[in-house]
mmCIF file of C-alpha atoms in Angstrom:
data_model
loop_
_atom_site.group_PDB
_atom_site.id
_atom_site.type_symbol
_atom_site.label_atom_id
_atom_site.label_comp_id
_atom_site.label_asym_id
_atom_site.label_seq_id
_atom_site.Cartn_x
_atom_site.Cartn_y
_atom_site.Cartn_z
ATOM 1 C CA UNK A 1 262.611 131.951 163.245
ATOM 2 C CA UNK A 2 264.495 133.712 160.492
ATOM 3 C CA UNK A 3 264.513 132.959 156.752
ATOM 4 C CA UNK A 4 266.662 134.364 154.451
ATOM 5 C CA UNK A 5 266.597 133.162 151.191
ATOM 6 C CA UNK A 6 264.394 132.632 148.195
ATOM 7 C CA UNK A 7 261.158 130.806 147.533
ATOM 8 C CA UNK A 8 263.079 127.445 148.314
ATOM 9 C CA UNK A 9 264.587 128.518 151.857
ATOM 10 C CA UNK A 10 261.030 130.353 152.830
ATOM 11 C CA UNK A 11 259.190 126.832 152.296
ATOM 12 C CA UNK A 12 261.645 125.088 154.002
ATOM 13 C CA UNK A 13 261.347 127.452 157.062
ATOM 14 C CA UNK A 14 257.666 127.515 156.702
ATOM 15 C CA UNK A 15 257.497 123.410 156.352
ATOM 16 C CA UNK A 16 259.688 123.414 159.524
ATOM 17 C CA UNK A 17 257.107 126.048 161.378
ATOM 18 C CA UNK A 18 254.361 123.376 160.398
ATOM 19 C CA UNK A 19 256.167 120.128 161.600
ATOM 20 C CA UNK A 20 257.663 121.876 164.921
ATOM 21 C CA UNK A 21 254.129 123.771 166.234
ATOM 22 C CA UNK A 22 251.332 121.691 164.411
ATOM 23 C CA UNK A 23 252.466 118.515 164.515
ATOM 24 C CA UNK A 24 254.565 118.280 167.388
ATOM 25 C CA UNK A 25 253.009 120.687 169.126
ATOM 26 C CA UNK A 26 255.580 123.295 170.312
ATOM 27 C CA UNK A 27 255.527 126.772 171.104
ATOM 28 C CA UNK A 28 255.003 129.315 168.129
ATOM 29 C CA UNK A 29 257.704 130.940 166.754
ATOM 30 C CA UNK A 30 257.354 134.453 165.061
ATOM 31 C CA UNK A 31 258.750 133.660 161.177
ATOM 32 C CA UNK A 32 260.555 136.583 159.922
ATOM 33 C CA UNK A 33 261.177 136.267 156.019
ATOM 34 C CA UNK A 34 263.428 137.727 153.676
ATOM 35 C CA UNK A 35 263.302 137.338 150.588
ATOM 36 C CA UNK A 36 266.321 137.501 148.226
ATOM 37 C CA UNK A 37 264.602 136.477 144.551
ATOM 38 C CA UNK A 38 261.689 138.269 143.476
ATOM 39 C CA UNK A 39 259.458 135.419 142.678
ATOM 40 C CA UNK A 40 257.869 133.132 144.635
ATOM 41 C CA UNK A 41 255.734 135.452 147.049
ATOM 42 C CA UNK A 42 256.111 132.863 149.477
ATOM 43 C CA UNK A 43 256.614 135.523 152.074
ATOM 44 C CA UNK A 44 253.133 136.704 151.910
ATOM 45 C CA UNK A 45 251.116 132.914 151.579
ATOM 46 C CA UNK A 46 250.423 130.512 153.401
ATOM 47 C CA UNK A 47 251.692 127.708 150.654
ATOM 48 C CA UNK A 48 255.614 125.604 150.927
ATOM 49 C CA UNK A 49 255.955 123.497 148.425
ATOM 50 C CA UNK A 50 257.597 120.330 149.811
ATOM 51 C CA UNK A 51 259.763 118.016 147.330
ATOM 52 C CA UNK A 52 260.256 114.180 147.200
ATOM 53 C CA UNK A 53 263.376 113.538 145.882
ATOM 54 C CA UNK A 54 262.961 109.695 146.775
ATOM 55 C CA UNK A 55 259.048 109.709 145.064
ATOM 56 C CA UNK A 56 259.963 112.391 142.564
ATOM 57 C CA UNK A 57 257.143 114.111 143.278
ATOM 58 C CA UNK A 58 256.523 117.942 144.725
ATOM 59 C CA UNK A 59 253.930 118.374 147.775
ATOM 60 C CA UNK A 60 251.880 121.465 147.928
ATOM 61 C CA UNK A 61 251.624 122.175 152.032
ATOM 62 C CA UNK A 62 248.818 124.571 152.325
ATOM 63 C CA UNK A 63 247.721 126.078 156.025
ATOM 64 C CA UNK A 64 247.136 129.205 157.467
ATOM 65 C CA UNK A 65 249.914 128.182 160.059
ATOM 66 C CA UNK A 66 252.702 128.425 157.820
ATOM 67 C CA UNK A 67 251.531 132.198 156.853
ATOM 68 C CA UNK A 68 254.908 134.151 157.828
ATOM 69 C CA UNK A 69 254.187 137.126 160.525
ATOM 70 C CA UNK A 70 256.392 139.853 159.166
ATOM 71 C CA UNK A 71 257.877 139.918 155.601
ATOM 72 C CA UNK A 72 260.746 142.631 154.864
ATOM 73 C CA UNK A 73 261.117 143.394 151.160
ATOM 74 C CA UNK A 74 265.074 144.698 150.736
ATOM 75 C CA UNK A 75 265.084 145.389 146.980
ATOM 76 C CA UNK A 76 269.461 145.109 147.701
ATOM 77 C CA UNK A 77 268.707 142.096 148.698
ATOM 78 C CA UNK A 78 268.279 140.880 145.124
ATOM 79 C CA UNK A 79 270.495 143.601 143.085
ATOM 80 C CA UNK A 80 273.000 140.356 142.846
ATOM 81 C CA UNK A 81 270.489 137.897 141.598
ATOM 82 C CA UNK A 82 272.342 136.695 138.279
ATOM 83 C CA UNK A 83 270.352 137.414 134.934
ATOM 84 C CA UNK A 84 268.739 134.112 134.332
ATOM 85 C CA UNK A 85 267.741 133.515 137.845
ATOM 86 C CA UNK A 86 266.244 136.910 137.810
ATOM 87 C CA UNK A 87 264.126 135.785 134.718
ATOM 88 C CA UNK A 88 263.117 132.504 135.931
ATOM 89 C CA UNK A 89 261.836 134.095 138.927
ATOM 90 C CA UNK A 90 260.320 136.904 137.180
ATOM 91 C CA UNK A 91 258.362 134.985 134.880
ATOM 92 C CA UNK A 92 257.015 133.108 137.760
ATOM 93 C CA UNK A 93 255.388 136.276 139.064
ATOM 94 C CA UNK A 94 253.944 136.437 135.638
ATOM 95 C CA UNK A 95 252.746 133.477 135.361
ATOM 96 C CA UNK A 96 251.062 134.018 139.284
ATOM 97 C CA UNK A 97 249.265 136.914 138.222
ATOM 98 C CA UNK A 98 247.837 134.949 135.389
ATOM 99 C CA UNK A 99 246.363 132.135 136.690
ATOM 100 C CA UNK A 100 244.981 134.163 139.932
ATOM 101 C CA UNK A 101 243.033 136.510 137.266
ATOM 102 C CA UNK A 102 241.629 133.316 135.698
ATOM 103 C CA UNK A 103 240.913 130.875 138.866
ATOM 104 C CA UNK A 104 237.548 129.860 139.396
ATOM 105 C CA UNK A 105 238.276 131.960 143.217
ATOM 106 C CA UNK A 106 239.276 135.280 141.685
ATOM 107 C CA UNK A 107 237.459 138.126 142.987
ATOM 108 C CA UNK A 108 237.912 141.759 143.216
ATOM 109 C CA UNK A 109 240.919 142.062 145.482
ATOM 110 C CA UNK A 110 242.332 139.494 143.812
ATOM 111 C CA UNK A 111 242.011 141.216 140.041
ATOM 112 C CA UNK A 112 243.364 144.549 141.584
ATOM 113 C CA UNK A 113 246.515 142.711 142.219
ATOM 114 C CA UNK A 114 246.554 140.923 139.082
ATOM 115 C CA UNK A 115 246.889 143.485 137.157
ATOM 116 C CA UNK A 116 248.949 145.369 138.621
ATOM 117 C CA UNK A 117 251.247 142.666 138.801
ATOM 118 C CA UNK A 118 251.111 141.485 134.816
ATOM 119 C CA UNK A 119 251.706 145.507 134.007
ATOM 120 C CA UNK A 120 254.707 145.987 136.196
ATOM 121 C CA UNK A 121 256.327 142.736 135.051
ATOM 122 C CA UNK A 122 256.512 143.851 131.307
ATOM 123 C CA UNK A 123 257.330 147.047 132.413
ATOM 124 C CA UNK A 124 260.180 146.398 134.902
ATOM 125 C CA UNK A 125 261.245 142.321 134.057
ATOM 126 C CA UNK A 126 263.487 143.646 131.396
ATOM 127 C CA UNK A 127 265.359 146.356 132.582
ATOM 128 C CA UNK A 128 265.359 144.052 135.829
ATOM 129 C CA UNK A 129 267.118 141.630 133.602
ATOM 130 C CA UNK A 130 269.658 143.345 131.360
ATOM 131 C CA UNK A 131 270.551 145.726 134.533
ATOM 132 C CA UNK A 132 270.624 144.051 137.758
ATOM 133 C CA UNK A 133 272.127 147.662 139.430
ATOM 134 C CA UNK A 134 269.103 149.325 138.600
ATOM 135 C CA UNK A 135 267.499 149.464 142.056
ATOM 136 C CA UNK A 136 264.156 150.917 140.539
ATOM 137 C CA UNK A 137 263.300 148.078 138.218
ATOM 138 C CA UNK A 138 264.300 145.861 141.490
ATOM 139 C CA UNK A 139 261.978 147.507 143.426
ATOM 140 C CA UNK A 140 258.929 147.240 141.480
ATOM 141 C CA UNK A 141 259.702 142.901 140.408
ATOM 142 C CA UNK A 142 260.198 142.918 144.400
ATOM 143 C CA UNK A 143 256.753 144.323 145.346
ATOM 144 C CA UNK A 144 254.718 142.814 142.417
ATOM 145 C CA UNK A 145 256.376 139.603 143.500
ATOM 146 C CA UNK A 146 254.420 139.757 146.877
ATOM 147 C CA UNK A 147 251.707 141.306 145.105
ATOM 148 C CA UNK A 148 251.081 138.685 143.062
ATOM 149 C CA UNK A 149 251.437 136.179 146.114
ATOM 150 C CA UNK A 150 249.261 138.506 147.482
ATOM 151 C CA UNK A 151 246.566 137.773 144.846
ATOM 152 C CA UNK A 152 246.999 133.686 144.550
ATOM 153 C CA UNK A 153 246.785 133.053 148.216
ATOM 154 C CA UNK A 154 243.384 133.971 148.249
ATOM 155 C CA UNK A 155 242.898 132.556 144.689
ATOM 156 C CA UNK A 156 244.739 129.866 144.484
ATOM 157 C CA UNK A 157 246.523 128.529 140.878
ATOM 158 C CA UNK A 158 246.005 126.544 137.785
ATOM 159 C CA UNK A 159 246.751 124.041 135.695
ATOM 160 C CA UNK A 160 250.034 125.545 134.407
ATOM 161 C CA UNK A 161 251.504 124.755 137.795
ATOM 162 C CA UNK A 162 249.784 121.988 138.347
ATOM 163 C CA UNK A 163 251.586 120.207 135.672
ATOM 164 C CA UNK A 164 254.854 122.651 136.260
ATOM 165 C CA UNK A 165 254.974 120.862 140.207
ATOM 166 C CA UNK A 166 254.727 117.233 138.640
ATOM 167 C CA UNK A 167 256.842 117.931 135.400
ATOM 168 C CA UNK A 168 259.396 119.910 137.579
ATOM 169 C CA UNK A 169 259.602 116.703 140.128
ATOM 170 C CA UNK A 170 260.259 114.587 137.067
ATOM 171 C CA UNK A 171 262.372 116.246 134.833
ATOM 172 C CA UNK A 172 264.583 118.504 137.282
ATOM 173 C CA UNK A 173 263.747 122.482 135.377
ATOM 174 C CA UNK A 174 263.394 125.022 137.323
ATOM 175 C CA UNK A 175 260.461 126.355 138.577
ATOM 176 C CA UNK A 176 259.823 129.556 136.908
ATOM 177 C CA UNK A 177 261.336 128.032 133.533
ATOM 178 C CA UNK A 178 258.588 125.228 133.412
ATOM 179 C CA UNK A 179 256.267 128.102 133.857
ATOM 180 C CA UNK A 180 257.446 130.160 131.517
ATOM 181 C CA UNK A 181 257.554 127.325 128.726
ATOM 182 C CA UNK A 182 254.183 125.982 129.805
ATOM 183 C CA UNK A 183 252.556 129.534 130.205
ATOM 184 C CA UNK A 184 251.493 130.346 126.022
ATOM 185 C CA UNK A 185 249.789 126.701 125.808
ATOM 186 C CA UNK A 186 248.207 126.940 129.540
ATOM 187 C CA UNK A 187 246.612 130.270 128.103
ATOM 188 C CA UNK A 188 245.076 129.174 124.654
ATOM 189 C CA UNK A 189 244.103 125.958 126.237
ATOM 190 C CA UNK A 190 241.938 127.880 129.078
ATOM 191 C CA UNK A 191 240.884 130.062 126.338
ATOM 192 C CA UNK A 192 239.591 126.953 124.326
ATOM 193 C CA UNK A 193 241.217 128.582 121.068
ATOM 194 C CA UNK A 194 240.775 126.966 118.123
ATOM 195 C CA UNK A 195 242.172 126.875 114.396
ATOM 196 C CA UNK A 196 238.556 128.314 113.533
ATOM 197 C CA UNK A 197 238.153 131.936 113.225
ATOM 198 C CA UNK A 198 235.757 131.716 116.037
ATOM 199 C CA UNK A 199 235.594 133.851 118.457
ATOM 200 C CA UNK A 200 235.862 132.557 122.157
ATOM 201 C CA UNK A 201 233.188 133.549 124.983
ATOM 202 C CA UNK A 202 234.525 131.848 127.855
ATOM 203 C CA UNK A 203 235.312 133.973 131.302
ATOM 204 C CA UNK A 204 238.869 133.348 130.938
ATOM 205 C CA UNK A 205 239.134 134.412 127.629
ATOM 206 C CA UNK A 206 237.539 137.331 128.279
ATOM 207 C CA UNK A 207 239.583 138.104 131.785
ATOM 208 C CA UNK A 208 243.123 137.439 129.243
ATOM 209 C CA UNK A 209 241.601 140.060 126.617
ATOM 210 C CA UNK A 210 240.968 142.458 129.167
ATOM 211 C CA UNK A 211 244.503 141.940 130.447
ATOM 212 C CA UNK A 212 245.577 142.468 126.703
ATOM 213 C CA UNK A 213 243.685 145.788 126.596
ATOM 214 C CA UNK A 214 245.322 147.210 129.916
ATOM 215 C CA UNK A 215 248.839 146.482 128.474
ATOM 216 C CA UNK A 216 248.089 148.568 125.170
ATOM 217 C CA UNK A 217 248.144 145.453 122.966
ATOM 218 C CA UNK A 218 245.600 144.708 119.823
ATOM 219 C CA UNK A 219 241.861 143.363 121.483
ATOM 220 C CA UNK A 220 239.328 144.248 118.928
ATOM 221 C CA UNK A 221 237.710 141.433 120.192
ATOM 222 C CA UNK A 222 238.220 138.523 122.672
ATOM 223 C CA UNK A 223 240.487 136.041 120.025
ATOM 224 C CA UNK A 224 242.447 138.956 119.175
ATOM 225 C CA UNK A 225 242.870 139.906 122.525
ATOM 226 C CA UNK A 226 244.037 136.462 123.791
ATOM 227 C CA UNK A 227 246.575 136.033 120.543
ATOM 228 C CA UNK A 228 248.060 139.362 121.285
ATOM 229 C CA UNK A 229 248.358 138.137 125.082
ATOM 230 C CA UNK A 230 250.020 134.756 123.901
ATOM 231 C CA UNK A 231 252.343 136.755 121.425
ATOM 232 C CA UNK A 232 253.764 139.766 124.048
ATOM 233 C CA UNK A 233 254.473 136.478 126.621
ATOM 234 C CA UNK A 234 256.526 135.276 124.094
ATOM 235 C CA UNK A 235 258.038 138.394 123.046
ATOM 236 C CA UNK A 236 259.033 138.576 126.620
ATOM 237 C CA UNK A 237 260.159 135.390 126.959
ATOM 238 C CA UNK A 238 262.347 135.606 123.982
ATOM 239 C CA UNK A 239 263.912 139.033 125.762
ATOM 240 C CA UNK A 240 264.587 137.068 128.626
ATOM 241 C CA UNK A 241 266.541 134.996 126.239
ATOM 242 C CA UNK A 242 264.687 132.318 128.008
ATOM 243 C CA UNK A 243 263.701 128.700 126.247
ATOM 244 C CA UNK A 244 260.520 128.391 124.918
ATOM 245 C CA UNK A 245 260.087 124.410 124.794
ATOM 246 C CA UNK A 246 260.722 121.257 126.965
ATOM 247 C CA UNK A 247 263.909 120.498 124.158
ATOM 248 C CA UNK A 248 265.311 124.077 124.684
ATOM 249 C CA UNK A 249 266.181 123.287 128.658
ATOM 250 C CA UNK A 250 267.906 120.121 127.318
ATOM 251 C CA UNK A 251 264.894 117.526 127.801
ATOM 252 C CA UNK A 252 265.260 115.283 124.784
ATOM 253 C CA UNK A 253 261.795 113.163 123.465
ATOM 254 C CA UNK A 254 262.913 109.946 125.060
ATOM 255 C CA UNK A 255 262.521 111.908 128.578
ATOM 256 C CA UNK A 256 259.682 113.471 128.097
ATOM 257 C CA UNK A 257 258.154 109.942 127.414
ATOM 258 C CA UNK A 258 259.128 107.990 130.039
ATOM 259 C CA UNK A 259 257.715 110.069 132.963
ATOM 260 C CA UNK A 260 254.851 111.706 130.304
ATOM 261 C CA UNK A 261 251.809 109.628 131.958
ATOM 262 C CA UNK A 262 252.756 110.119 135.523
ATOM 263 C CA UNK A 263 253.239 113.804 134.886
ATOM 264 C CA UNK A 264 249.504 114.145 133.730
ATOM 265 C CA UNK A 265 248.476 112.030 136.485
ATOM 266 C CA UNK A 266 250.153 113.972 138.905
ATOM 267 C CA UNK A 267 249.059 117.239 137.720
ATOM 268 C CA UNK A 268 245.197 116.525 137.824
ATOM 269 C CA UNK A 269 245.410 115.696 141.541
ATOM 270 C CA UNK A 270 247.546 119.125 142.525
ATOM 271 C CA UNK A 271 246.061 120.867 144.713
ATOM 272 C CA UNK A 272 246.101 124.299 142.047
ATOM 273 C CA UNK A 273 244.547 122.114 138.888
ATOM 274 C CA UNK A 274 241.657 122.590 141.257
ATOM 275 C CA UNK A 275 241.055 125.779 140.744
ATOM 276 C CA UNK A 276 241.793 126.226 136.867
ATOM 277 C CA UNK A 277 238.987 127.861 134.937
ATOM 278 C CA UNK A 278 238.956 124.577 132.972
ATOM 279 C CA UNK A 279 238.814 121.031 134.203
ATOM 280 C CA UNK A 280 241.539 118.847 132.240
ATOM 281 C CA UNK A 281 241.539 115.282 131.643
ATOM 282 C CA UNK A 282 244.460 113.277 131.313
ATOM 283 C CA UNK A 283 244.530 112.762 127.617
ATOM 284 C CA UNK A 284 244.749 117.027 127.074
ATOM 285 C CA UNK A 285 246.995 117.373 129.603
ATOM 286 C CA UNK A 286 248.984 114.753 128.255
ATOM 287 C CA UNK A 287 248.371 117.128 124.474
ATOM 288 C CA UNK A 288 249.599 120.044 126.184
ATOM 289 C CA UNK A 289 253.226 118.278 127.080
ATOM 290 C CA UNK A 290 253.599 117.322 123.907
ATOM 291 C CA UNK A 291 252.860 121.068 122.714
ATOM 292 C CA UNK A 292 255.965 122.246 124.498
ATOM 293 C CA UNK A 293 258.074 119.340 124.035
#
């Protein structure tokens, strides 16, 4: 089995690998993936994420039997990817690398990844962006893309995609653009900043200062550090020409509350709000929405 495609065609395939040799109990296929969006990772974990249209709601699938057996990364694969795609995706690897540093599973391996993924996204995204020719920024979104899948399938996610699978069900953005608008909140909310000068102490407010001090930015301490973090993921984000709240990708209030409670309800039972370095409850997650709205 073949799939060519991006994160979308690779969890169908995968999905399909599932339902034809676990289910109904056929002969393995080989699945051979390539990808042609720098994003997902989904070549290198053993997650599909499997959509509802009918319940409106998006299905993590999560087995080692899905995990594809050979993944070929063709950087010309994606040198036609169109500009905003490009950033959706890329901000998706982003926001991967993030939440893998900071779930309650990260571990050495893991971090490696991490942060090599989070330093060649603000490196490369950019130039990725405003020059789609330019093989070389291609090639490094391409590999930290599997990198970073490399890093959450032994991790696993957070909250920000947690509530990016049920608001993304719901509202119809895509993917990477829920994470991107979600990913500033997600971060001060595991960081458990406040409008006091105080100075966090939690690990994942430590783990996002660190980050902060390998990309050169201002950490004199672990608030600073975790402002400056918040601030260059908006800088990017604003590069990327990319919308920052739930109004900018055309959602208007009356939207966001109708479907507001079910979101929150659906995002505490995905499978990656299990692993967030903080445990939500309905009414925050229900604050954080609003944030971005």
């Amino acid at each position: 089995m073949v799939a060519l495609g991006g994160g979308s065609a690779i969890d169908a395939a995968k999905a399909m690998k599932y339902f034809a040799t676990v289910v109904n109990k056929m002969t393995a296929l080989p699945l051979i993936v390539l990808p042609t969006t720098s994003g997902t990772g989904s070549e290198v974990t053993n997650f599909s994420i499997i959509t509802s249209a009918a319940k409106g709601v998006k299905y993590p699938l999560v087995t080692d039997d899905i995990l594809p057996d050979v993944a070929i990364l063709d950087a010309a694969l994606v040198k036609s990817v169109p500009p905003h795609i490009t950033a959706d995706t890329g901000m998706d690897v982003l926001t991967h690398a993030l939440e893998a540093y900071v779930s309650t599973n990260a571990n050495e391996m893991a971090d490696a990844l991490a942060e090599k993924v989070v330093q060649l996204v603000f490196a490369h995204l950019p130039q990725a962006y405003q020059n789609g020719a330019d093989l070389q920024a291609r090639e490094q979104m391409h590999v930290a893309s599997s990198m970073a899948g490399m890093a959450f399938n032994m991790t696993s996610l957070g909250l920000n995609h947690g509530i990016a699978h049920a608001a993304g069900a719901k509202l119809h953005i895509a993917h990477g653009r829920l994470n991107t608008v979600l990913l500033p909140a997600i971060i001060a909310y595991n960081s458990e900043l406040t409008e006091e000068q105080t100075i966090p102490t939690n690990r994942a407010a430590v783990r996002y200062a660190h980050l902060a001090k390998l990309l050169g930015l201002s950490a004199s301490n672990t608030r600073v550090g975790v402002k400056s973090l918040i601030r260059e993921v908006k800088r990017l984000t604003q590069v990327l020409a990319m919308p920052m709240t739930l109004k900018g990708c055309g959602i208007t209030d009356e939207q966001i509350e109708a479907v507001i409670a079910e979101i929150a309800s659906d995002a505490l039972v995905d499978r990656c709000t299990a692993t967030n370095p903080r445990c939500p409850s309905e009414t925050e997650v229900v604050s954080i929405i609003r944030q971005i709205s």
